[in-house]
Tab-separated table of N, CA and C in Angstrom:
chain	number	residue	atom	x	y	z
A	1	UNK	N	10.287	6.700	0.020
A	1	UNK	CA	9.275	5.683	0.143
A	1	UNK	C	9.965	4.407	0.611
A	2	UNK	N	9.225	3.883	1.517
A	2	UNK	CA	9.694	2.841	1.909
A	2	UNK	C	8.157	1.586	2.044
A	3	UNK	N	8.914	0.360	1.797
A	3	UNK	CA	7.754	-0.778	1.494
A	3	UNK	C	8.271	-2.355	2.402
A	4	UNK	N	7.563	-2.958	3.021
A	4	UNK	CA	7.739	-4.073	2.924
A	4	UNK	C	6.394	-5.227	3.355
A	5	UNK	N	6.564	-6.693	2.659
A	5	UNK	CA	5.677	-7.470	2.342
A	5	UNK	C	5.255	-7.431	3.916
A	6	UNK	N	3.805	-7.763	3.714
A	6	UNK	CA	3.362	-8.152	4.861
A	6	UNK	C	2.658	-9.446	5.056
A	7	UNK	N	3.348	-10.254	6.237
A	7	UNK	CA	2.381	-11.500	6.666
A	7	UNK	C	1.440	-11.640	6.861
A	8	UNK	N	0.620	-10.474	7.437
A	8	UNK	CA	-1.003	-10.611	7.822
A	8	UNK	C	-1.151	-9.369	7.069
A	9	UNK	N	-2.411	-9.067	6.419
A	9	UNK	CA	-2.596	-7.653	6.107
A	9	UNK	C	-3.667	-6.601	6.779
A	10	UNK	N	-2.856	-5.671	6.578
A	10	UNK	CA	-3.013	-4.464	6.887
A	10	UNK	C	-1.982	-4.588	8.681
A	11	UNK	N	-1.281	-5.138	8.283
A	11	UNK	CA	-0.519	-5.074	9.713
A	11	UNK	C	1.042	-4.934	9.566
A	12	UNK	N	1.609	-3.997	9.664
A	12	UNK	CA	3.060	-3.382	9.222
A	12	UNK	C	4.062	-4.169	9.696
A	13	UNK	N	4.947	-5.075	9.356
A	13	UNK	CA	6.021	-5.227	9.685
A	13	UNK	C	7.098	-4.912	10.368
A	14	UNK	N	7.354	-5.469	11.408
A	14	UNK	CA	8.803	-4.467	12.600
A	14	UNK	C	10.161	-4.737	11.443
A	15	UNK	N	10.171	-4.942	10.480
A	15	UNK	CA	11.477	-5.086	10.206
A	15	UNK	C	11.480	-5.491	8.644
A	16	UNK	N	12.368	-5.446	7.374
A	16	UNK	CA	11.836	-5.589	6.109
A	16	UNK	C	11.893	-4.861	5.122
A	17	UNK	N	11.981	-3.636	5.739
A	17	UNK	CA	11.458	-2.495	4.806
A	17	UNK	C	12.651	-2.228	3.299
A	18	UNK	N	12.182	-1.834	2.219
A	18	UNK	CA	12.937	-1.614	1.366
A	18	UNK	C	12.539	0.028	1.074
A	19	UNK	N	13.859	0.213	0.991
A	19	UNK	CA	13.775	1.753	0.916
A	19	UNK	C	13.785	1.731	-1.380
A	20	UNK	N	12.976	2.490	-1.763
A	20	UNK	CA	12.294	1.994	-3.100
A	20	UNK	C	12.516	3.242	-3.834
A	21	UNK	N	13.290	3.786	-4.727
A	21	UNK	CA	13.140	5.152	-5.951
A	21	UNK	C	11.632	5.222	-6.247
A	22	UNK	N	11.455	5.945	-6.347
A	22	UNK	CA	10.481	6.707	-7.356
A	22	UNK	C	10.321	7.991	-7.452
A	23	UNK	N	9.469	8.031	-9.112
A	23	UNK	CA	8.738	9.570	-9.647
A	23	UNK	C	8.405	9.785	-8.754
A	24	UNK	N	7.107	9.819	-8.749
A	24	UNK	CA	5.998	10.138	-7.945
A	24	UNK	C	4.885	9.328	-7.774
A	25	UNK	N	4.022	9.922	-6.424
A	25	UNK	CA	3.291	8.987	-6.334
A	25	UNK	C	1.839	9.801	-5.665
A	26	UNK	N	0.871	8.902	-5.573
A	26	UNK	CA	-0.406	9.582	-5.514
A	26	UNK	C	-1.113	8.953	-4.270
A	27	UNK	N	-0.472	8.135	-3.813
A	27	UNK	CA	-0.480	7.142	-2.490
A	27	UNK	C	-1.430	8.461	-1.508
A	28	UNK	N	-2.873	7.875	-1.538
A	28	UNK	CA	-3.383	8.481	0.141
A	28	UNK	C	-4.461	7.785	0.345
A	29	UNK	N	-5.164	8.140	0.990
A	29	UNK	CA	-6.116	7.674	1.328
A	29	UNK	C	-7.734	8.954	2.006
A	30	UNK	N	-8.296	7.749	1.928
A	30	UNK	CA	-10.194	8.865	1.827
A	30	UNK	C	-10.926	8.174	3.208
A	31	UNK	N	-12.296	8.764	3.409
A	31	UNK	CA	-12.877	8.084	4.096
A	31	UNK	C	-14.230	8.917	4.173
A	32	UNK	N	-15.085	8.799	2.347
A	32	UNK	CA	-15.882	9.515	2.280
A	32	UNK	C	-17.074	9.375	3.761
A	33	UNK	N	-18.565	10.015	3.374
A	33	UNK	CA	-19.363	9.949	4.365
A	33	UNK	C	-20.327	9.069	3.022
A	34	UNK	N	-21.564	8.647	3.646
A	34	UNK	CA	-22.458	8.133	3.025
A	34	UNK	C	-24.064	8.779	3.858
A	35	UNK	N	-24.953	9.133	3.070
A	35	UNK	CA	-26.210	9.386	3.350
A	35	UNK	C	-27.002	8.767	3.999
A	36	UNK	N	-27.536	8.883	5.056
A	36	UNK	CA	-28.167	7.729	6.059
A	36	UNK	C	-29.852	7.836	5.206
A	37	UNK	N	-29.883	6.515	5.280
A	37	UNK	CA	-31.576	6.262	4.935
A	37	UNK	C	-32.297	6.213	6.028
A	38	UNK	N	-31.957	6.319	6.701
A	38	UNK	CA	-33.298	6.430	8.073
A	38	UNK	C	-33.484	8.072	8.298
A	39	UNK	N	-34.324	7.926	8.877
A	39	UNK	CA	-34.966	9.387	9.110
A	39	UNK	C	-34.622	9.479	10.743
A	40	UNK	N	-34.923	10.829	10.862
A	40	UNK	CA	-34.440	11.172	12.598
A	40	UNK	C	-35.076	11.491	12.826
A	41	UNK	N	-36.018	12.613	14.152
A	41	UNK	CA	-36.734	12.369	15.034
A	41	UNK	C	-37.570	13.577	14.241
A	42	UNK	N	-38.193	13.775	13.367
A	42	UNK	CA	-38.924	14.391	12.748
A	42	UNK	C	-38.825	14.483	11.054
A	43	UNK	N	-38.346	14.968	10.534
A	43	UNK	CA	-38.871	14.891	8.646
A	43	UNK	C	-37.246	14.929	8.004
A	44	UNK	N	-36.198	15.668	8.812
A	44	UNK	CA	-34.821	15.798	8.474
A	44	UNK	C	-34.122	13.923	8.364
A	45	UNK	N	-33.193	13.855	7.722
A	45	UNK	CA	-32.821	12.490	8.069
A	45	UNK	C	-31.582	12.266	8.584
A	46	UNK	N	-31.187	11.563	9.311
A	46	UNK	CA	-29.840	11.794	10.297
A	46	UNK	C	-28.565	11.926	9.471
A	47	UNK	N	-28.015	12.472	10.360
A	47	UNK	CA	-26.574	12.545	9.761
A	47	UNK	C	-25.929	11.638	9.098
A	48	UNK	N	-25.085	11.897	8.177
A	48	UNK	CA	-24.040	10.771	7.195
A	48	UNK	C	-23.481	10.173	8.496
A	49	UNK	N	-22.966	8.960	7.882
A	49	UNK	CA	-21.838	7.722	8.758
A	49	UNK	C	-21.340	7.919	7.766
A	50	UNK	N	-19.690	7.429	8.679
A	50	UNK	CA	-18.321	7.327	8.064
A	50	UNK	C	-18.181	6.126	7.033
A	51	UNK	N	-18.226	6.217	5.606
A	51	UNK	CA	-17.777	5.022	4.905
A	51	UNK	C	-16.363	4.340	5.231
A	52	UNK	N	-15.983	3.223	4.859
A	52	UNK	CA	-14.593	2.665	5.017
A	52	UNK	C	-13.789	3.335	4.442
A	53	UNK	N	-12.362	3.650	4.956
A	53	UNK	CA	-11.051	4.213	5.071
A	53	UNK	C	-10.826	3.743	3.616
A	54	UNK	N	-10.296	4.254	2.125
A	54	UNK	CA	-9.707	3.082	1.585
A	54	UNK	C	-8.815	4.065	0.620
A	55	UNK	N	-7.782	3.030	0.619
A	55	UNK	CA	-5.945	3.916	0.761
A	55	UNK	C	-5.805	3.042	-0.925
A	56	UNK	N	-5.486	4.097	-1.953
A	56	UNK	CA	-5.388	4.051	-3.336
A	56	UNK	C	-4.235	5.108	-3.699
A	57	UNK	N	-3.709	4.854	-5.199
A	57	UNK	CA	-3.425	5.657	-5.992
A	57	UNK	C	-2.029	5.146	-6.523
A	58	UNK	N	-1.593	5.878	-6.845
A	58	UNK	CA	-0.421	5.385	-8.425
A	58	UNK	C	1.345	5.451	-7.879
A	59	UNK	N	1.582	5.012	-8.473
A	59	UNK	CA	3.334	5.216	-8.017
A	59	UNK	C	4.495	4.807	-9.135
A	60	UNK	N	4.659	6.302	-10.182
A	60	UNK	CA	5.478	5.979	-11.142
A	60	UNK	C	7.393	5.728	-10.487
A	61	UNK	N	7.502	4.346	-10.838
A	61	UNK	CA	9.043	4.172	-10.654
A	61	UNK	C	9.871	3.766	-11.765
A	62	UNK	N	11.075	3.692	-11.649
A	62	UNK	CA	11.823	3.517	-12.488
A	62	UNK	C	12.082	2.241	-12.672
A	63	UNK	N	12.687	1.783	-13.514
A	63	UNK	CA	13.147	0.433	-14.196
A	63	UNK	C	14.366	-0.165	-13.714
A	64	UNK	N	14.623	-0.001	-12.442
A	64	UNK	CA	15.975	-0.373	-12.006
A	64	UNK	C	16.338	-1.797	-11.494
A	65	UNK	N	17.148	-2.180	-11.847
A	65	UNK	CA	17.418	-3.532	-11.946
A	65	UNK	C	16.978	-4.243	-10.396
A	66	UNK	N	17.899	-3.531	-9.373
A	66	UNK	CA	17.203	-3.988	-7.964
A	66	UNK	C	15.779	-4.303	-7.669
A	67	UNK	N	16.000	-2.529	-7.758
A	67	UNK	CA	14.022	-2.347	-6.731
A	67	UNK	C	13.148	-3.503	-8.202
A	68	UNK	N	13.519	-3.139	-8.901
A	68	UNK	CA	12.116	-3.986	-9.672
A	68	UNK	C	12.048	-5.173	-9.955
A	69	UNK	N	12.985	-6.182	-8.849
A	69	UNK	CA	12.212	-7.160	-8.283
A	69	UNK	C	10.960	-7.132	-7.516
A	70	UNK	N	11.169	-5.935	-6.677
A	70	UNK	CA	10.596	-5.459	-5.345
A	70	UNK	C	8.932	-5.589	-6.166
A	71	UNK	N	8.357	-4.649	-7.254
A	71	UNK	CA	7.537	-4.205	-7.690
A	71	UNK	C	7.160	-5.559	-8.481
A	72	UNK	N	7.570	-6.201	-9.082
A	72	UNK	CA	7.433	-7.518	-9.977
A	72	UNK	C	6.521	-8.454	-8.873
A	73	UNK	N	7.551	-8.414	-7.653
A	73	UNK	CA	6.846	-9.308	-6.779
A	73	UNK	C	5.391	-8.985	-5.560
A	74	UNK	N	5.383	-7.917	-6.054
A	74	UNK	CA	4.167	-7.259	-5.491
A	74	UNK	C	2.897	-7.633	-6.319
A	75	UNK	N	3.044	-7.575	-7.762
A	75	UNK	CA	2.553	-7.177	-8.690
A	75	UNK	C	1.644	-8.597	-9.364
A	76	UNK	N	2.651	-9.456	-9.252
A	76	UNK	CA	2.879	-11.299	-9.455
A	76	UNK	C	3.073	-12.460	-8.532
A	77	UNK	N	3.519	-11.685	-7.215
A	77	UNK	CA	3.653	-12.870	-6.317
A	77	UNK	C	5.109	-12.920	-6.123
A	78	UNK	N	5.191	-14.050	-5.392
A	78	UNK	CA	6.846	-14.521	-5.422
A	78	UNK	C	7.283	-15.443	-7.067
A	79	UNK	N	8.474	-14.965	-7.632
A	79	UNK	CA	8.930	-15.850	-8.575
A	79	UNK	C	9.170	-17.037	-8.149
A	80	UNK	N	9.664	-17.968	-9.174
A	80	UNK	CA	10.254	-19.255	-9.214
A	80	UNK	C	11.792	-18.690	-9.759
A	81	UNK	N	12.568	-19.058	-8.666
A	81	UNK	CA	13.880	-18.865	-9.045
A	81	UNK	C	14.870	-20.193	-9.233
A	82	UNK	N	15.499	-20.131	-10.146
A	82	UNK	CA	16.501	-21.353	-10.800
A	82	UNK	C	17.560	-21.274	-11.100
A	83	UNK	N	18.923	-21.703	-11.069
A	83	UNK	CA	19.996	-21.681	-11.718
A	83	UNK	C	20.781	-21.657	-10.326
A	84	UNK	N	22.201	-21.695	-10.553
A	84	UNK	CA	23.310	-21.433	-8.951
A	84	UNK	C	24.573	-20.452	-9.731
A	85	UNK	N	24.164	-20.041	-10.673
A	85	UNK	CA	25.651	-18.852	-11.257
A	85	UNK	C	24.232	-17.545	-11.254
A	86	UNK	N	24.247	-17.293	-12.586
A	86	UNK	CA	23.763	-16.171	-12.818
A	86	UNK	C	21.992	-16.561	-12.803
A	87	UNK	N	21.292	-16.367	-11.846
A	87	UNK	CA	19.719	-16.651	-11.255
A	87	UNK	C	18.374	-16.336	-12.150
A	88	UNK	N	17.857	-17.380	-12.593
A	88	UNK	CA	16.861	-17.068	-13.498
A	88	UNK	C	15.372	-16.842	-12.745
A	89	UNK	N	15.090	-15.542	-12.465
A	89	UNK	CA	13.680	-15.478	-11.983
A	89	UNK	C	12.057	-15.426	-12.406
A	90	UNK	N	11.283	-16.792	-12.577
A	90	UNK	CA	9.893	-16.401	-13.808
A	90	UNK	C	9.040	-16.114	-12.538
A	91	UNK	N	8.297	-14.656	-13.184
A	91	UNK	CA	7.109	-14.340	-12.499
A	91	UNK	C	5.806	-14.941	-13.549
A	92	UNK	N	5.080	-15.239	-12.912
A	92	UNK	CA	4.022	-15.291	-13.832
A	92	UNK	C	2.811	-14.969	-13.138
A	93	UNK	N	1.608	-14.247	-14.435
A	93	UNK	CA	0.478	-13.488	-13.581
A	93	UNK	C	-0.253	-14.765	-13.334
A	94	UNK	N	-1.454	-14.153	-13.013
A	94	UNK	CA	-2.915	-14.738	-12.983
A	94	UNK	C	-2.879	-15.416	-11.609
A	95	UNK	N	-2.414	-15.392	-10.277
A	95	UNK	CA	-2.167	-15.633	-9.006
A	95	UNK	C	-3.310	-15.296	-8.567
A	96	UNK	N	-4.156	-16.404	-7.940
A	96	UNK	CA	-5.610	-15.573	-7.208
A	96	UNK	C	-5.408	-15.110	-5.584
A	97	UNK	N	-3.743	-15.746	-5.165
A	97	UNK	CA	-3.565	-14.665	-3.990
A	97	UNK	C	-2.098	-13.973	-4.112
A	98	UNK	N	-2.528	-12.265	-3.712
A	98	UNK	CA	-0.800	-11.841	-4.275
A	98	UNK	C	-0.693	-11.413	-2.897
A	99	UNK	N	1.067	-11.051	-2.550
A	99	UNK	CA	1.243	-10.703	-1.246
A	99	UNK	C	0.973	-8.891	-0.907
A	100	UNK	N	0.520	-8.708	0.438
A	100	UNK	CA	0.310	-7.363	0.633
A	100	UNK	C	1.586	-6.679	1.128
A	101	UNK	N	1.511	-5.268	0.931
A	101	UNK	CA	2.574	-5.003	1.706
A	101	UNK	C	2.101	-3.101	2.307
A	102	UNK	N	2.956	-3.166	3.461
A	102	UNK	CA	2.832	-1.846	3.672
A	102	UNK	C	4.097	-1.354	3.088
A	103	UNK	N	3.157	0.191	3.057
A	103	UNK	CA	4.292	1.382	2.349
A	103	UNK	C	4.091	2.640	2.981
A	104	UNK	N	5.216	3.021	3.193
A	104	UNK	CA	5.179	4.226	3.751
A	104	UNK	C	5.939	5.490	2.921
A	105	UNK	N	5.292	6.795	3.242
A	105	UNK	CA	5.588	7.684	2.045
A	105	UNK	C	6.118	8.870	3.472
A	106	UNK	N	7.195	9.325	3.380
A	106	UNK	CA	8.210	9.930	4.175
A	106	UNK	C	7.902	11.500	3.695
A	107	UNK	N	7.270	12.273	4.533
A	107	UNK	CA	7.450	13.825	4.045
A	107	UNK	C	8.300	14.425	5.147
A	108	UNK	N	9.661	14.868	4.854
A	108	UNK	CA	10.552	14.953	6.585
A	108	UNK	C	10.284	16.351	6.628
A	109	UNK	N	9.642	17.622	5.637
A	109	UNK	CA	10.256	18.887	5.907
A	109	UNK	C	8.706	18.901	6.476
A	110	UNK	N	7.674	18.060	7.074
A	110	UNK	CA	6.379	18.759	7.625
A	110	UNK	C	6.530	18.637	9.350
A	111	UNK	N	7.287	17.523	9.529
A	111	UNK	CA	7.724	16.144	9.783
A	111	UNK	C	6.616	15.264	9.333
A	112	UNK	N	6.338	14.492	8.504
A	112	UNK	CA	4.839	13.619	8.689
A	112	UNK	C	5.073	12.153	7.729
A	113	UNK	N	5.053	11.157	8.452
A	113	UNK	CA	5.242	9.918	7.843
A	113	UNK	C	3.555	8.734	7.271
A	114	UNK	N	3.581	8.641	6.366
A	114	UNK	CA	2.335	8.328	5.936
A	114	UNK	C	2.308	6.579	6.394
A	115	UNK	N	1.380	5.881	6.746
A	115	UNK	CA	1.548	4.745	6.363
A	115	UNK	C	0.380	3.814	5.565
A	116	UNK	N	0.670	3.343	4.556
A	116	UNK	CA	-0.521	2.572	3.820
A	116	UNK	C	-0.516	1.165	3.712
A	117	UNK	N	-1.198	0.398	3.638
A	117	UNK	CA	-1.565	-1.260	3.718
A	117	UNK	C	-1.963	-1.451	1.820
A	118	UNK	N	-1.282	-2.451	1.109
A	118	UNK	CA	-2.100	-2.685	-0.088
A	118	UNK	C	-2.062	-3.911	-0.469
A	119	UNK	N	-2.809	-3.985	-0.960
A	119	UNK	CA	-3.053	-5.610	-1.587
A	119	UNK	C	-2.101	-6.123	-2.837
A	120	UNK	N	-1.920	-4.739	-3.599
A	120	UNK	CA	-1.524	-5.188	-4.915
A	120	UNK	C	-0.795	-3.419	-5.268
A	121	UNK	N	0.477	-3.553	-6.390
A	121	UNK	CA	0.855	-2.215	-6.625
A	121	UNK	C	0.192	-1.882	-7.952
A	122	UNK	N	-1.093	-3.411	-8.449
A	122	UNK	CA	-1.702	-3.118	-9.969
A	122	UNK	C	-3.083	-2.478	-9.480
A	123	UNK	N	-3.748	-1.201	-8.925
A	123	UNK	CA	-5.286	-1.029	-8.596
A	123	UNK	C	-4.948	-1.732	-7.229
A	124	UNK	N	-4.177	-0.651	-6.776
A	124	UNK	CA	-4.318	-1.013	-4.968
A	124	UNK	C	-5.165	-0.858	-4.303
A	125	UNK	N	-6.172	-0.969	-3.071
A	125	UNK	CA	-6.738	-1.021	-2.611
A	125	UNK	C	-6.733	-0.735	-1.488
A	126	UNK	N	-6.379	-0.533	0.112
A	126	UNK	CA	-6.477	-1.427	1.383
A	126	UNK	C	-6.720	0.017	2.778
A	127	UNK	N	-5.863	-0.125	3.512
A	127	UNK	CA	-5.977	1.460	4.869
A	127	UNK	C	-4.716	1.968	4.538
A	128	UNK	N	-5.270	2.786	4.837
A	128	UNK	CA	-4.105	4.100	5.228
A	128	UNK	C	-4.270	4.789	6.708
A	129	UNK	N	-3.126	4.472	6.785
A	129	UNK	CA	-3.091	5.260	8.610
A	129	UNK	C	-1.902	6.441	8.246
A	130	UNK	N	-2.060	7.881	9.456
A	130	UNK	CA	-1.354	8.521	9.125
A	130	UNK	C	-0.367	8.595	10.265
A	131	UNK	N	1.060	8.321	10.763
A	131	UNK	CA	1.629	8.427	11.564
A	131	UNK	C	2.313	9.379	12.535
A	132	UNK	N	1.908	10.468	11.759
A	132	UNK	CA	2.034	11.712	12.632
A	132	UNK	C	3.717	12.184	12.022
A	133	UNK	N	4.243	12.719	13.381
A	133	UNK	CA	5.373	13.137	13.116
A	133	UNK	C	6.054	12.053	13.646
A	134	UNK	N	5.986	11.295	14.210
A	134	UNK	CA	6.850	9.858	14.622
A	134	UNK	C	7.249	9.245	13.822
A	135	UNK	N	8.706	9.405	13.588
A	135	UNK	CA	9.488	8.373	12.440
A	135	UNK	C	9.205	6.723	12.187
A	136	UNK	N	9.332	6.326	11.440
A	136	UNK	CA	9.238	5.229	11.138
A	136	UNK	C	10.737	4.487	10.740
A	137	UNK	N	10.433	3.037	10.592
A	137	UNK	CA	11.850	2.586	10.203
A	137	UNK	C	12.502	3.121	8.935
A	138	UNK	N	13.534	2.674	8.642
A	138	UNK	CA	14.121	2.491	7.354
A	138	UNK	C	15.051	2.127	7.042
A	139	UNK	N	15.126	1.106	6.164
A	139	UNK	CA	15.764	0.067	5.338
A	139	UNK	C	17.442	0.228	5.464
């Protein structure tokens, strides 16, 4: 898995990426149909339309001193960092804007590289595009 913040969202970064441990993860994305309320040219009613794309799910990682800045600051924003020896970093919640980031989830034995857009790593939200067999960066 690989992640990095994004400036505009839902728009991937050329460069950034942190290559990130984890368990596992549940990272995909849907794009149910929805029931059309209009009727069609006799008593049947037209076909479903495509609801919005929307790219969810979980990602157990570990507690490692690095990456979980990475996840802190997804999660909280950017810290306030202090000190010039050993660096004191406070996150604090309740941020009414947090940064997005894309993530990408690497399956090499299909070849198939996933890519997802999220708002937040607490009840993510955002697109998922799938990249085919075309590699992507990495960290």
């Amino acid at each position: 898995m690989a992640l990095a913040f994004e400036s505009v969202f839902g728009t991937a970064p050329e460069s950034g990426f942190h290559r990130m441990p984890f368990a596992s993860s549940t990272i995909g994305s849907e794009q149910p149909l929805l029931d059309s309320e209009l009727f069609g040219y006799g008593r049947d009613p037209l076909a479903p339309v495509k609801d919005a794309v929307t790219a969810d799910g979980d990602v157990v990682v570990p507690i490692d001193a690095e990456p979980w800045g990475v996840w802190l600051k997804s999660a909280f924003g950017s810290p306030t960092t202090t000190g010039s020896g050993p660096y004191t970093h406070d996150f604090r919640s309740g941020s009414w804007t947090l940064p997005s980031m894309a993530i990408e989830t690497a399956m090499p034995d299909v070849p198939h590289f996933a890519m997802a857009s999220a708002a937040s790593s607490i009840g993510s939200a955002g697109r998922c595009s799938d990249r085919g067999s075309s590699p992507q960066r990495s960290a």
